[in-house]
Coordinates of C-alpha atoms and ligand atoms in Angstrom, one line a residue:
X1 CA 0.0 0.0 0.0
X2 CA 1.4 3.4 -1.0
X3 CA 0.7 6.6 0.9
X4 CA 1.8 10.2 0.7
X5 CA 3.1 12.2 3.7
X6 CA 2.6 15.9 2.9
X7 CA 5.5 17.9 4.2
X8 CA 3.4 21.1 4.3
X9 CA 0.3 20.0 6.3
X10 CA 1.6 16.7 7.7
X11 CA -1.4 14.8 6.3
X12 CA -1.1 11.1 5.3
X13 CA -3.0 10.3 2.1
X14 CA -3.8 6.8 0.9
X15 CA -3.3 6.4 -2.8
X16 CA -6.2 4.8 -4.8
X17 CA -7.0 4.5 -8.5
X18 CA -8.6 8.0 -8.4
X19 CA -6.8 11.1 -7.2
X20 CA -6.6 11.7 -3.5
X21 CA -5.1 14.9 -2.2
X22 CA -3.8 16.0 1.2
X23 CA -5.8 18.3 3.5
X24 CA -4.0 21.4 2.3
X25 CA -4.1 20.4 -1.4
X26 CA -0.3 20.7 -1.9
X27 CA 0.2 17.1 -2.9
X28 CA -1.8 14.2 -4.3
X29 CA -1.6 11.3 -6.6
X30 CA -3.2 8.0 -7.8
X31 CA -2.4 4.5 -8.8
X32 CA -2.2 3.7 -12.4
X33 CA -4.6 1.1 -13.8
X34 CA -2.2 -1.8 -12.9
X35 CA -2.7 -1.0 -9.2
X36 CA 1.1 -1.2 -8.7
X37 CA 2.6 1.9 -10.4
X38 CA 1.7 5.2 -8.9
X39 CA 2.1 8.9 -9.8
X40 CA 2.2 11.8 -7.5
X41 CA 2.9 15.5 -7.3
X42 CA 3.7 18.1 -4.7
X43 CA 5.9 18.3 -1.6
X44 CA 5.4 14.7 -0.4
X45 CA 7.4 11.8 0.9
X46 CA 5.9 8.6 -0.4
X47 CA 5.4 5.9 2.2
X48 CA 4.9 2.2 1.8
X49 CA 3.3 -0.4 4.1
X50 CA 4.5 -4.0 4.0
X51 CA 1.1 -5.2 2.8
X52 CA 1.2 -8.7 4.3
X53 CA 2.3 -7.4 7.7
X54 CA -0.3 -4.6 7.6
X55 CA -3.1 -7.2 6.8
X56 CA -1.9 -9.4 9.6
X57 CA -1.8 -6.5 12.1
X58 CA -5.4 -5.6 11.2
X59 CA -6.7 -9.2 11.2
X60 CA -4.9 -10.2 14.4
X61 CA -5.6 -7.0 16.3
X62 CA -4.8 -7.7 20.0
X63 CA -7.6 -7.5 22.5
X64 CA -5.2 -6.0 25.2
X65 CA -1.5 -5.2 25.8
X66 CA 0.9 -4.1 23.1
X67 CA -0.3 -3.3 19.6
X68 CA 0.7 -5.4 16.7
X69 CA 3.4 -3.8 14.6
X70 CA 3.8 -3.9 10.9
X71 CA 6.5 -2.6 8.5
X72 CA 6.4 0.8 6.9
X73 CA 9.1 2.6 4.9
X74 CA 9.8 5.7 3.0
X75 CA 9.9 5.1 -0.7
X76 CA 13.1 6.3 -2.4
X77 CA 13.0 9.7 -4.2
X78 CA 13.8 7.8 -7.4
X79 CA 11.5 4.8 -7.7
X80 CA 10.2 3.3 -10.9
X81 CA 6.8 2.4 -9.4
X82 CA 6.3 5.8 -7.6
X83 CA 6.8 8.6 -10.1
X84 CA 6.9 12.2 -8.9
X85 CA 5.8 14.7 -11.5
X86 CA 5.2 18.5 -11.6
X87 CA 1.7 19.6 -10.5
X88 CA 1.2 21.3 -13.9
X89 CA 1.8 17.9 -15.7
X90 CA -0.5 16.0 -13.3
X91 CA -3.8 14.8 -14.8
X92 CA -6.3 14.1 -12.0
X93 CA -8.4 10.9 -12.1
X94 CA -11.9 11.4 -10.9
X95 CA -14.5 8.8 -9.9
X96 CA -17.6 9.3 -12.0
X97 CA -19.2 6.2 -10.6
X98 CA -20.0 7.4 -7.1
X99 CA -17.6 5.0 -5.4
X100 CA -18.3 2.0 -7.6
X101 CA -15.3 0.7 -9.6
X102 CA -16.4 0.5 -13.2
X103 CA -15.3 -3.1 -13.8
X104 CA -17.2 -4.3 -10.7
X105 CA -20.3 -2.4 -11.8
X106 CA -20.1 -4.0 -15.2
X107 CA -19.7 -7.4 -13.6
X108 CA -22.8 -6.7 -11.5
X109 CA -24.7 -5.6 -14.5
X110 CA -23.8 -8.8 -16.4
X111 CA -24.8 -10.9 -13.4
X112 CA -28.1 -9.1 -13.2
X113 CA -28.6 -9.7 -16.9
X114 CA -27.9 -13.4 -16.5
X115 CA -30.3 -13.5 -13.5
X116 CA -33.1 -11.8 -15.5
X117 CA -32.5 -14.2 -18.4
X118 CA -32.8 -17.2 -16.2
X119 CA -35.9 -15.8 -14.5
X120 CA -37.6 -15.2 -17.9
X121 CA -36.7 -18.7 -19.0
X122 CA -38.3 -19.9 -15.8
X123 CA -41.4 -17.9 -16.5
X124 CA -41.6 -19.3 -20.0
X125 CA -41.5 -22.8 -18.7
X126 CA -44.4 -22.1 -16.4
X127 CA -46.3 -20.4 -19.2
X128 CA -45.9 -23.4 -21.4
X129 CA -47.3 -25.7 -18.7
X130 CA -50.5 -23.5 -18.4
Ligands
ZN1 ZN1 -0.8 19.1 2.5

């Protein structure tokens, strides 16, 4: 998981496939379609979580006592999967689907279409029997 630490406002922003910005708006970024490579702008230090350790820390959250640690690291200034660009070159990615990922929405629609098809087939069977 990649995040941005804004050096102006101190906000931590999680990167997603659509643009997320820090509280003050100085930095922001997004993941490219592959979900691995990311692009960001502004005065930010990119941060990475060790995904497997993060997931374990969430899943195995202790009831009491010490918290469960996980690995986090600053991503190098020059990193092929985390590209820093100038804000004027940055093209923001907006979510026009109100929180739904387009691919998932399409899958849901196909599922719904299959369901309707099987229902209408069922209706036809009953109609034939009448
Ligand atoms: Zn900021």
